[in-house]
mmCIF file of C-alpha atoms and ligand atoms in Angstrom:
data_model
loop_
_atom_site.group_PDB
_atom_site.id
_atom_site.type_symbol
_atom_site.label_atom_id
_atom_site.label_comp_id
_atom_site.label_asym_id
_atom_site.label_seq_id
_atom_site.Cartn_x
_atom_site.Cartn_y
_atom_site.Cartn_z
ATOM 1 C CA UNK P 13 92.330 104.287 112.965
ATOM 2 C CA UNK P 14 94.963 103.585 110.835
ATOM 3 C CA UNK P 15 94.763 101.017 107.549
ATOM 4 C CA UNK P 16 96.000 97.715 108.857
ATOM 5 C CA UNK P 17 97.661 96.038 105.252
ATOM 6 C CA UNK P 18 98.539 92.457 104.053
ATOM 7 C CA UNK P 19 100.897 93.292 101.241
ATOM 8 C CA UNK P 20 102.380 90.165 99.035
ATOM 9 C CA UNK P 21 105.894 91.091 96.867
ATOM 10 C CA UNK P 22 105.545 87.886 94.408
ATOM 11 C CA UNK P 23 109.358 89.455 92.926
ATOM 12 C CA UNK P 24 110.399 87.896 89.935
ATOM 13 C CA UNK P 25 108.197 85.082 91.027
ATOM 14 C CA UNK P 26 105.124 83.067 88.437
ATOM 15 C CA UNK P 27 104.254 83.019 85.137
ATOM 16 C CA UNK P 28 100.589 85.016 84.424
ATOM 17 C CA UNK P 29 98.999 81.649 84.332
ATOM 18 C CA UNK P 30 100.459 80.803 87.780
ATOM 19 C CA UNK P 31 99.540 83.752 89.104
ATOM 20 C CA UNK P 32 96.334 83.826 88.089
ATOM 21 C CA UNK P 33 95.822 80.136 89.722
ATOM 22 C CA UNK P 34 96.877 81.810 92.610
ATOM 23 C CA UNK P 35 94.875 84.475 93.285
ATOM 24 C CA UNK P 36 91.875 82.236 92.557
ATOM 25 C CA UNK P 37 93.031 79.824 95.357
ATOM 26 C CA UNK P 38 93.847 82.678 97.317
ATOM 27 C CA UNK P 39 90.330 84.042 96.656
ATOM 28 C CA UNK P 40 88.132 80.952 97.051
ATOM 29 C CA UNK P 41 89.696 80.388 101.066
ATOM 30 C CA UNK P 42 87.141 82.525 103.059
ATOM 31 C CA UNK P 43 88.979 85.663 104.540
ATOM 32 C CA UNK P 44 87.126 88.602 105.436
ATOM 33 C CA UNK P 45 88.150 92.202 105.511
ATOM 34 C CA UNK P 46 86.993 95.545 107.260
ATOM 35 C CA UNK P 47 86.701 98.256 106.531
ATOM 36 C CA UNK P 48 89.835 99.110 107.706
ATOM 37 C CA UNK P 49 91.818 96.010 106.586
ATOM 38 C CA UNK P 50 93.493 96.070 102.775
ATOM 39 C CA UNK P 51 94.987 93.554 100.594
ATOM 40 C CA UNK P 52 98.055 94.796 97.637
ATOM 41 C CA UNK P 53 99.683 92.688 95.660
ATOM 42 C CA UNK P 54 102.580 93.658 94.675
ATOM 43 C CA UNK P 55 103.446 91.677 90.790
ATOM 44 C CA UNK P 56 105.598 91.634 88.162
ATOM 45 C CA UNK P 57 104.785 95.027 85.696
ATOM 46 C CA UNK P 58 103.712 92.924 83.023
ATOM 47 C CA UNK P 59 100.849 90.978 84.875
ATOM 48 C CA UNK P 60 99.421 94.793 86.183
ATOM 49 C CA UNK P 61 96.777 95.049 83.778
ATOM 50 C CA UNK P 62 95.405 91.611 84.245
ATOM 51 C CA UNK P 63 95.708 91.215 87.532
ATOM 52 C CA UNK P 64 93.846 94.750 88.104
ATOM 53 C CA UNK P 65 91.077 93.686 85.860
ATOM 54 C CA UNK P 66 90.746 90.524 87.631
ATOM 55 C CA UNK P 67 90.288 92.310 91.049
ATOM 56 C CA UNK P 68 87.656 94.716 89.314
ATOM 57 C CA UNK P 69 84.887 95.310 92.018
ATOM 58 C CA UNK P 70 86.734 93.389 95.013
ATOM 59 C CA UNK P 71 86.566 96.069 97.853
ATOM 60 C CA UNK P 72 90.084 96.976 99.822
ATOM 61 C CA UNK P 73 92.117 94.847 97.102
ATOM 62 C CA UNK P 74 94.872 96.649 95.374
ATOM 63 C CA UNK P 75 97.597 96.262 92.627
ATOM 64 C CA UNK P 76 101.618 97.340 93.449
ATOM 65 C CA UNK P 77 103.868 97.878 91.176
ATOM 66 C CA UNK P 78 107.557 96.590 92.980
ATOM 67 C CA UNK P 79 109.079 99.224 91.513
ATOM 68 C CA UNK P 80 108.941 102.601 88.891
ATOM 69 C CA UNK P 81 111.529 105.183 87.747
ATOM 70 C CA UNK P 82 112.906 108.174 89.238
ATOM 71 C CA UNK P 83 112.536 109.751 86.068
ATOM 72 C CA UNK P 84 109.376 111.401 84.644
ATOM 73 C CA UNK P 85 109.845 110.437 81.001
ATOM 74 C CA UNK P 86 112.156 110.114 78.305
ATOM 75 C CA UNK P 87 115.009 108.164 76.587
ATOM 76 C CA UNK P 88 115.267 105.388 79.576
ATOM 77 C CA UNK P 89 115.327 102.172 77.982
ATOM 78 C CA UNK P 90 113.749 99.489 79.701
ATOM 79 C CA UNK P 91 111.895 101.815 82.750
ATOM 80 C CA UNK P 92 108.940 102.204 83.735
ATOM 81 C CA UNK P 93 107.604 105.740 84.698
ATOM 82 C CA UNK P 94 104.838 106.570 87.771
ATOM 83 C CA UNK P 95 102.698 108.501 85.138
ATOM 84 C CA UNK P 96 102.607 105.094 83.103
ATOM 85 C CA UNK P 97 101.468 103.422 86.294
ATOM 86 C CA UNK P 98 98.657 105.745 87.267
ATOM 87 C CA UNK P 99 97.694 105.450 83.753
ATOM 88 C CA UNK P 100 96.749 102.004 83.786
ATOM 89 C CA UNK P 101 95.313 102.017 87.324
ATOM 90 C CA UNK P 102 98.037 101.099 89.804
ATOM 91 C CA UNK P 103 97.081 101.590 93.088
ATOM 92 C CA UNK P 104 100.565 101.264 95.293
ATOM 93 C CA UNK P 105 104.240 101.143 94.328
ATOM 94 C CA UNK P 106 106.809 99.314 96.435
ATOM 95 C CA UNK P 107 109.820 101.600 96.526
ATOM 96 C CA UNK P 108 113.638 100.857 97.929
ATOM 97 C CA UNK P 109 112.813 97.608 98.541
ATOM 98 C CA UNK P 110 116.225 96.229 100.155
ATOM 99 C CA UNK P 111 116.447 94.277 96.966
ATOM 100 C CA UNK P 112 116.472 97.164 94.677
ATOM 101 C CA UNK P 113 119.451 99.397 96.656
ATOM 102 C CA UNK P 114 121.608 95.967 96.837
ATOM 103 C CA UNK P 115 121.553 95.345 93.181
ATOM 104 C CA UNK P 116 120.433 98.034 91.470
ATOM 105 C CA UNK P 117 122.092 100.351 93.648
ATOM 106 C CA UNK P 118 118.895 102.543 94.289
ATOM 107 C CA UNK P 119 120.180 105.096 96.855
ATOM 108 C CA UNK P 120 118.170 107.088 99.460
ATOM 109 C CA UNK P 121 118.602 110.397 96.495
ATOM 110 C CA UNK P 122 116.830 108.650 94.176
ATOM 111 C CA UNK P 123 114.478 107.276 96.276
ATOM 112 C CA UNK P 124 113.268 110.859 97.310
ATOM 113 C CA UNK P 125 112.706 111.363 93.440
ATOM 114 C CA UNK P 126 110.683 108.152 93.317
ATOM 115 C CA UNK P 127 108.443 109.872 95.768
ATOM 116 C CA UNK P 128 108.397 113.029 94.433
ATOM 117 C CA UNK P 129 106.477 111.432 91.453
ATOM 118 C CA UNK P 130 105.074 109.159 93.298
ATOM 119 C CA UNK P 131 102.922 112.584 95.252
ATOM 120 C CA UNK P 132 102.611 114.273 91.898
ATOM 121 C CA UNK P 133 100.968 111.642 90.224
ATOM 122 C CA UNK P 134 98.697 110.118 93.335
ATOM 123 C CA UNK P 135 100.167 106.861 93.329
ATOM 124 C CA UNK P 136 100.754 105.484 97.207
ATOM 125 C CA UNK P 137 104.579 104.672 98.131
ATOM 126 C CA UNK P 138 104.842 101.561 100.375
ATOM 127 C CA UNK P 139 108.618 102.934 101.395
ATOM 128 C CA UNK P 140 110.863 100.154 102.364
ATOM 129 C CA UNK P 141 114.065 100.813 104.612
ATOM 130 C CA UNK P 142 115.705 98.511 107.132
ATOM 131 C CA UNK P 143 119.188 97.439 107.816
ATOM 132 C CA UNK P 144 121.824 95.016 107.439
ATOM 133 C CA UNK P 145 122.759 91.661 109.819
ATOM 134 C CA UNK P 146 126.269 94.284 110.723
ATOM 135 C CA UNK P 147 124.407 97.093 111.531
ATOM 136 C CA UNK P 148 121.799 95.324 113.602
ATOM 137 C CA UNK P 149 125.232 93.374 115.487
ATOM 138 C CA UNK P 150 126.736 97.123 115.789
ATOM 139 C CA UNK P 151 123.182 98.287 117.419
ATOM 140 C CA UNK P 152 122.809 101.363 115.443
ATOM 141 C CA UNK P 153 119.620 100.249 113.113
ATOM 142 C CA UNK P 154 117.469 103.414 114.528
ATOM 143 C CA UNK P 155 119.953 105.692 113.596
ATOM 144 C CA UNK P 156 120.892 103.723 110.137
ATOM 145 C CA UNK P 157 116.797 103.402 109.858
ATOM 146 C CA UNK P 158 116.174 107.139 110.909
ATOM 147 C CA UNK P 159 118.996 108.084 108.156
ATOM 148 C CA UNK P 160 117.002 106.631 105.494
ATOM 149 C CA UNK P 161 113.369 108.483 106.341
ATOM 150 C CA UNK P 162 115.381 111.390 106.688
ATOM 151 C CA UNK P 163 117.143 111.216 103.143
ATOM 152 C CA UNK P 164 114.258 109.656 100.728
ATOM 153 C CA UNK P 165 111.395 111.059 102.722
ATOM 154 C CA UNK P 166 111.660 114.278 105.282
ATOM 155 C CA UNK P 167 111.940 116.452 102.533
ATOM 156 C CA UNK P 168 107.971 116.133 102.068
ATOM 157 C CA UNK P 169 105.429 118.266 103.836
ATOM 158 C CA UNK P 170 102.847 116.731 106.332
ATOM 159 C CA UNK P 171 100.270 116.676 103.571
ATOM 160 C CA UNK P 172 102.816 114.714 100.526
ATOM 161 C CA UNK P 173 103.633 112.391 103.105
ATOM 162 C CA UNK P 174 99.823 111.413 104.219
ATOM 163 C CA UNK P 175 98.778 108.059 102.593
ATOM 164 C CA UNK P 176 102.193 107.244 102.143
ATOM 165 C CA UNK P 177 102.974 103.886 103.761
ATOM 166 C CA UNK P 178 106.522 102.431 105.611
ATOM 167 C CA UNK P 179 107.571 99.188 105.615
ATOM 168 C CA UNK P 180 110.395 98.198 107.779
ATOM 169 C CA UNK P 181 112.037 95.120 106.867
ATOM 170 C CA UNK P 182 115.302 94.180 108.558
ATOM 171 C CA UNK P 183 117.878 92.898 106.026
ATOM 172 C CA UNK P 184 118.566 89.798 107.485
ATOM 173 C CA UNK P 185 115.393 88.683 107.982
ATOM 174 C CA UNK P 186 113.876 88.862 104.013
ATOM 175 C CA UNK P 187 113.951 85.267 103.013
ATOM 176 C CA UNK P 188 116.202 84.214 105.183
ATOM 177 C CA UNK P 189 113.261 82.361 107.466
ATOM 178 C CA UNK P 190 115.164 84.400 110.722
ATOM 179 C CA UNK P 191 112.153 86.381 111.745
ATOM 180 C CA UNK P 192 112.352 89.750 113.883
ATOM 181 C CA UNK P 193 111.225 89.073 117.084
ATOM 182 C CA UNK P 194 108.104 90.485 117.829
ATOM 183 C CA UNK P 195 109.878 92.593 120.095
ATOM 184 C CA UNK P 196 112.157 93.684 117.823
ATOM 185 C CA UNK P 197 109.654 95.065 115.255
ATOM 186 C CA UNK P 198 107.833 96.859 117.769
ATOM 187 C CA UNK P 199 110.740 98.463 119.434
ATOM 188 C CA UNK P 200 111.658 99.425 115.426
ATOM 189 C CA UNK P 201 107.998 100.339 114.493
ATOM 190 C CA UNK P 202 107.922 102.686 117.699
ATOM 191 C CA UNK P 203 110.941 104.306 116.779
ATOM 192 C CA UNK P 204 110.017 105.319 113.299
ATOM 193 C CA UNK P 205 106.818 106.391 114.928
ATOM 194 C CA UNK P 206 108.422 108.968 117.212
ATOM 195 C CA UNK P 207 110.648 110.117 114.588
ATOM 196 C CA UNK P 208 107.838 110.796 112.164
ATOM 197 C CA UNK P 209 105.951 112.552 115.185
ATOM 198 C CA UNK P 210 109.140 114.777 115.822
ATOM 199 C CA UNK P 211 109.372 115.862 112.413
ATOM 200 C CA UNK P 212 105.442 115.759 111.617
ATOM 201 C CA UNK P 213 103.682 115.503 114.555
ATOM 202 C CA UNK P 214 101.285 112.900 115.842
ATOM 203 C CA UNK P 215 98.355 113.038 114.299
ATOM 204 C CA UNK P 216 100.193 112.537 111.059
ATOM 205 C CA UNK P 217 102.180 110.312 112.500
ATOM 206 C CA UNK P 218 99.686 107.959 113.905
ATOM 207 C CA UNK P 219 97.489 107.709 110.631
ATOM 208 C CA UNK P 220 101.003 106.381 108.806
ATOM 209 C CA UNK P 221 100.663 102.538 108.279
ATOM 210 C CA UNK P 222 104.051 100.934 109.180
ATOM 211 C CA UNK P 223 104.037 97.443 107.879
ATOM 212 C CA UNK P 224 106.537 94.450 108.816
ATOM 213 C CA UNK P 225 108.659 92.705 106.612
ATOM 214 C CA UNK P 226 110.854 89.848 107.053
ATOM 215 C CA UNK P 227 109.993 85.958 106.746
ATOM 216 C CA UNK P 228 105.902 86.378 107.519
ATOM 217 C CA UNK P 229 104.484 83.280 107.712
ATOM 218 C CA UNK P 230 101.102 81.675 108.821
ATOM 219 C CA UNK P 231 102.596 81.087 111.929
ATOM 220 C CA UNK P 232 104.142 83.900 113.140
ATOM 221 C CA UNK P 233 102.023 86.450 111.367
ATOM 222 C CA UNK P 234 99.490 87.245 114.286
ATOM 223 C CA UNK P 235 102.081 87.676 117.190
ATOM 224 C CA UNK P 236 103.673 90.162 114.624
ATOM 225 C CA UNK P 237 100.457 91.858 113.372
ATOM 226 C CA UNK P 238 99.768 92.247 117.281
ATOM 227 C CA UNK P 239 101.921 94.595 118.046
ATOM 228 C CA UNK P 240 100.479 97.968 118.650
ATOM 229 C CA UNK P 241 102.497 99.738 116.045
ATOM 230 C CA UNK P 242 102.668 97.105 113.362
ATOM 231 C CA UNK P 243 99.978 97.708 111.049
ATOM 232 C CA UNK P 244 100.267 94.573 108.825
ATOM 233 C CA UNK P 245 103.140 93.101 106.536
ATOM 234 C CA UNK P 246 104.991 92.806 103.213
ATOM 235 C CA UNK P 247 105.233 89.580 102.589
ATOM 236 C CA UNK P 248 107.422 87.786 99.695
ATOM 237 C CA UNK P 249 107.808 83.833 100.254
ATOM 238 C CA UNK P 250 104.929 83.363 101.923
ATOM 239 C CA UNK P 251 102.787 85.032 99.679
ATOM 240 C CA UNK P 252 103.591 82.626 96.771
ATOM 241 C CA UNK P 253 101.217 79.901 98.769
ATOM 242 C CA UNK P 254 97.578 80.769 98.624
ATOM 243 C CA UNK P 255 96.376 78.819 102.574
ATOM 244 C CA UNK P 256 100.075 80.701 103.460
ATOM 245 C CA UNK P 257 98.858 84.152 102.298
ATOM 246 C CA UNK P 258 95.171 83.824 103.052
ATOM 247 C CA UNK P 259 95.877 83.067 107.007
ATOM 248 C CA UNK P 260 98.240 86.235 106.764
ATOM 249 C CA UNK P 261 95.216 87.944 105.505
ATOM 250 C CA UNK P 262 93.228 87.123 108.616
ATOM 251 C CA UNK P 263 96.024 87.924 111.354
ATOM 252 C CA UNK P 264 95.630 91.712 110.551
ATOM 253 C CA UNK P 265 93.957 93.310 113.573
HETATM 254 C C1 PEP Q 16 110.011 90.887 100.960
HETATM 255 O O1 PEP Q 16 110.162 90.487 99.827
HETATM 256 O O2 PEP Q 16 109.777 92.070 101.139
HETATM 257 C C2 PEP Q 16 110.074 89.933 102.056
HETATM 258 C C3 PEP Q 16 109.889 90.375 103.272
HETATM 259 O O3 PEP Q 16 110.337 88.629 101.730
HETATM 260 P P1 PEP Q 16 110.152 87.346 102.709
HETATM 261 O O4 PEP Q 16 108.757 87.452 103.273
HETATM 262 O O5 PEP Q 16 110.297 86.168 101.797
HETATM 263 O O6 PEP Q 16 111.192 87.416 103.759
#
């Protein structure tokens, strides 16, 4: 069975100190995990180290980093490379996250060189693609959606691509408080499922964890999480609040 994931994306979001109050609020709430079930928290690059120390020894808890270069090394001032990640112990990096491409104009080509270090160096891509409020209204987001697998991802063999995780997260849904139906993730989820078992086939398909993103909350989590191919979520906003985040935690299946 697939790895069903809670995944929080504080953003540019908390000090260390406020962070660290957090995940010890988060952490004294009771919430139990499987086997199957994982936490990541995705933080801010400078609060990595910490943070990953101070989930030493807490089974199925991970570090992200939101973000890493697409280049290997070098004279990049101000980046942050995937081998300097896996050197200090990251677990998961979030990569195109709809943020990213608007401002930083991070396009699908470099997004297939993201995880083309990302397999090199072992570090697990939680790939983010969705589309915009006009191409939703147009009713061409599985082609749009399809378009970006195909361009940052189908270039991979079955095996780079296994541990690799999806997260779809509509545009006009992240922080906006409009929520996807739970419909309307499935019907997306399913999608993205039969295109990776056309191109992969469906055992590799089905062991892909394809996480929702879009205005999670407390209260809509489990109707979300419920769907038979949503494996979890990526969750900014409501990650910030520890009772938020922790009943998040227990709506994975
Ligand atoms: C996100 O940051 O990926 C996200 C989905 O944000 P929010 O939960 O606040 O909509």
């Amino acid at each position: 069975m697939r790895k069903q994931i809670a995944a929080a994306n504080w953003k540019m979001n908390l000090t260390l100190e406020q962070g660290e109050a957090l995940l010890n609020d988060l952490l004294a709430i009771p919430h139990t995990l499987t086997e199957n079930q994982e936490v990541v928290f995705g933080i801010p690059f400078p609060y990595l180290t910490s943070i990953k120390t101070k989930l030493a020894g807490k089974t199925n808890i991970y570090v992200a980093a939101q973000n890493c270069s697409n280049k290997r090394s070098g004279a990049y001032t101000g980046e942050t490379s995937v081998e300097m990640l896996k050197s200090i112990g990251v677990d998961y990096v979030i990569i195109g996250h709809s943020e990213r491409r608007e401002y930083f104009n991070e396009t699908n080509a470099m997004l297939a060189e993201k995880v083309n270090l990302c397999f090199e160096y072992g570090l697990k891509p939680i790939f983010c693609c969705g589309e915009a409020l006009e191409i939703r209204e147009a009713g061409t987001q599985n082609s749009f959606v399809e378009n970006q697998l195909i361009e940052s991802l189908f270039h991979l063999s079955a095996e780079q691509l296994t541990g690799f995780v999806i997260a779809y997260e509509p545009i006009w849904a992240i922080g906006t408080g409009k929520t996807a139906t739970s419909e309307q993730a499935q019907e997306m989820h399913a999608h993205i499922r039969a295109v990776l078992t056309t191109k992969y086939g469906s055992a590799i398909a089905n062991s892909i964890s394809i996480l929702y993103g879009g205005s999670v909350k407390a209260a809509n989590a489990k109707e979300i999480f419920g769907q038979p191919d949503v494996d979890g979520g990526l969750v900014g906003g409501a990650s910030l609040i520890a009772e938020e985040f922790a009943a998040i935690i227990n709506s994975l299946k």
